[in-house]
Amino acid sequence: MLLPEARDIDDTELERLYDYPSDLSRPWVQVNFVSSPDGAVTVGGKSQGLSGPADKQVFMLGRTLADVILVGAGTAAIEGYAGVQAGEVRAAARARLGLAPVPPIAVVSRRASVDPASDLVSTPLAPTIVVTCAAAPTSRVEALAAAGADVVIAGDADVNLSIALAELDKRGLRRVSCEGGPHLFGALIEAGLVDQLCLTVSPRLAGGDASRIAVGPPPAAPRELDLASVLTDESFLMLRYRSRRPV
């Protein structure tokens, strides 16, 4: 069976495929990952070595359509995250959808280990949100707040992701695009908080000892997903799965 090529689908149709449900009553979490066919999530420690043009287009569309970007602190550091810039998202689409000019980045860090002097905190157009817990060192929390970060305490000894999403909801941030890493994705699976997975399978065998896309304690039972769309581009396979959670 021939599958649709991403290059043959215009921006309007791509937006229709990947947009969030309308009239959300709660935060709705989309997770984005690229993986090799042999299960590696990185090459040389970064996801960049697995990506391709169409995959990057879908990834950036996820940012265009989101209220907030959710990412683990380790991934943010390894991938060199900074704040989302205006040119990275489609301004017309965000205006039409009633979204802010750029989405803030929400970094999950149990120890509040984000560097207050980093570009992620010091230069973003939308203040970075640091999601941590009560056990985080007070000095780090205070330094991040003083540097302009919006610090969210979600849980006591560890970050409670249900509380974290509730705090994002209080800020009007319901369209959540999670960009990794594997431990954050694993925690979202365990908590039953994943609504959609956008998974690109890269045509590159990576081998080595790279992590899989989700790492952590297993849920009580596997989470059921439905295949929502399939696109291809130069041997890349872009899959979109939706969970059966009520919206």
GROMACS .gro file of C-alpha atoms in nm, residues 79-202:
model
  124
   79GLU     CA    1   2.024   1.958   2.303
   80GLY     CA    2   2.119   2.317   2.389
   81TYR     CA    3   1.769   2.454   2.444
   82ALA     CA    4   1.704   2.827   2.442
   83GLY     CA    5   1.375   3.010   2.436
   84VAL     CA    6   1.154   2.973   2.127
   85GLN     CA    7   1.216   3.259   1.884
   86ALA     CA    8   0.948   3.431   1.675
   87GLY     CA    9   1.090   3.298   1.348
   88GLU     CA   10   1.065   2.937   1.467
   89VAL     CA   11   0.685   2.935   1.469
   90ARG     CA   12   0.423   3.043   1.215
   91ALA     CA   13   0.292   3.375   1.346
   92ALA     CA   14  -0.021   3.375   1.129
   93ALA     CA   15  -0.128   3.030   1.248
   94ARG     CA   16  -0.073   3.119   1.614
   95ALA     CA   17  -0.267   3.444   1.577
   96ARG     CA   18  -0.554   3.263   1.406
   97LEU     CA   19  -0.565   3.008   1.688
   98GLY     CA   20  -0.558   3.277   1.956
   99LEU     CA   21  -0.217   3.166   2.089
  100ALA     CA   22   0.061   3.383   2.233
  101PRO     CA   23   0.331   3.493   1.986
  102VAL     CA   24   0.565   3.217   2.109
  103PRO     CA   25   0.515   2.927   2.350
  104PRO     CA   26   0.716   2.925   2.672
  105ILE     CA   27   0.937   2.630   2.754
  106ALA     CA   28   0.858   2.440   3.075
  107VAL     CA   29   1.162   2.248   3.202
  108VAL     CA   30   1.108   1.962   3.447
  109SER     CA   31   1.391   1.937   3.699
  110ARG     CA   32   1.357   1.768   4.039
  111ARG     CA   33   1.666   1.950   4.166
  112ALA     CA   34   1.596   2.284   3.990
  113SER     CA   35   1.926   2.226   3.811
  114VAL     CA   36   1.867   2.472   3.524
  115ASP     CA   37   2.143   2.734   3.501
  116PRO     CA   38   1.994   3.079   3.574
  117ALA     CA   39   2.255   3.234   3.341
  118SER     CA   40   2.174   3.005   3.048
  119ASP     CA   41   2.004   3.129   2.732
  120LEU     CA   42   1.705   2.919   2.831
  121VAL     CA   43   1.640   3.148   3.129
  122SER     CA   44   1.812   3.476   3.045
  123THR     CA   45   1.696   3.546   2.688
  124PRO     CA   46   1.355   3.392   2.607
  125LEU     CA   47   1.070   3.599   2.461
  126ALA     CA   48   0.832   3.411   2.693
  127PRO     CA   49   0.959   3.350   3.048
  128THR     CA   50   1.081   2.994   3.096
  129ILE     CA   51   0.885   2.783   3.344
  130VAL     CA   52   1.092   2.561   3.572
  131VAL     CA   53   0.888   2.275   3.718
  132THR     CA   54   1.050   2.138   4.031
  133CYS     CA   55   0.954   2.006   4.374
  134ALA     CA   56   0.972   2.115   4.738
  135ALA     CA   57   1.291   1.911   4.792
  136ALA     CA   58   1.488   2.121   4.543
  137PRO     CA   59   1.761   2.336   4.701
  138THR     CA   60   1.612   2.669   4.804
  139SER     CA   61   1.914   2.859   4.673
  140ARG     CA   62   1.860   2.722   4.322
  141VAL     CA   63   1.489   2.799   4.328
  142GLU     CA   64   1.553   3.154   4.444
  143ALA     CA   65   1.827   3.210   4.185
  144LEU     CA   66   1.600   3.094   3.903
  145ALA     CA   67   1.315   3.316   4.020
  146ALA     CA   68   1.552   3.612   4.048
  147ALA     CA   69   1.670   3.548   3.691
  148GLY     CA   70   1.311   3.573   3.563
  149ALA     CA   71   1.201   3.210   3.551
  150ASP     CA   72   0.848   3.116   3.653
  151VAL     CA   73   0.923   2.850   3.915
  152VAL     CA   74   0.649   2.594   3.978
  153ILE     CA   75   0.661   2.365   4.282
  154ALA     CA   76   0.480   2.045   4.187
  155GLY     CA   77   0.519   1.778   4.453
  156ASP     CA   78   0.734   1.717   4.760
  157ALA     CA   79   1.026   1.477   4.710
  158ASP     CA   80   0.982   1.449   4.331
  159VAL     CA   81   0.793   1.625   4.054
  160ASN     CA   82   0.430   1.519   4.040
  161LEU     CA   83   0.337   1.556   3.674
  162SER     CA   84  -0.037   1.572   3.742
  163ILE     CA   85   0.024   1.873   3.967
  164ALA     CA   86   0.262   2.019   3.710
  165LEU     CA   87  -0.002   2.000   3.437
  166ALA     CA   88  -0.260   2.150   3.672
  167GLU     CA   89  -0.024   2.444   3.729
  168LEU     CA   90   0.018   2.489   3.353
  169ASP     CA   91  -0.361   2.480   3.324
  170LYS     CA   92  -0.386   2.766   3.576
  171ARG     CA   93  -0.167   2.966   3.339
  172GLY     CA   94  -0.397   2.889   3.045
  173LEU     CA   95  -0.147   2.644   2.893
  174ARG     CA   96  -0.345   2.338   2.786
  175ARG     CA   97  -0.186   2.256   2.450
  176VAL     CA   98   0.126   2.079   2.578
  177SER     CA   99   0.398   1.960   2.340
  178CYS     CA  100   0.649   1.734   2.517
  179GLU     CA  101   0.986   1.708   2.343
  180GLY     CA  102   1.145   1.449   2.574
  181GLY     CA  103   1.354   1.310   2.709
  182PRO     CA  104   1.299   0.940   2.770
  183HIS     CA  105   1.268   0.966   3.149
  184LEU     CA  106   1.004   1.240   3.125
  185PHE     CA  107   0.814   1.041   2.863
  186GLY     CA  108   0.835   0.731   3.083
  187ALA     CA  109   0.696   0.925   3.378
  188LEU     CA  110   0.409   1.058   3.166
  189ILE     CA  111   0.327   0.703   3.055
  190GLU     CA  112   0.334   0.574   3.412
  191ALA     CA  113   0.099   0.855   3.521
  192GLY     CA  114  -0.138   0.796   3.228
  193LEU     CA  115  -0.096   1.151   3.096
  194VAL     CA  116  -0.007   1.092   2.730
  195ASP     CA  117  -0.275   1.192   2.478
  196GLN     CA  118  -0.080   1.170   2.152
  197LEU     CA  119   0.254   1.033   2.038
  198CYS     CA  120   0.415   1.169   1.722
  199LEU     CA  121   0.688   0.918   1.642
  200THR     CA  122   0.925   0.941   1.347
  201VAL     CA  123   1.110   0.623   1.255
  202SER     CA  124   1.440   0.722   1.094
   0.00000   0.00000   0.00000
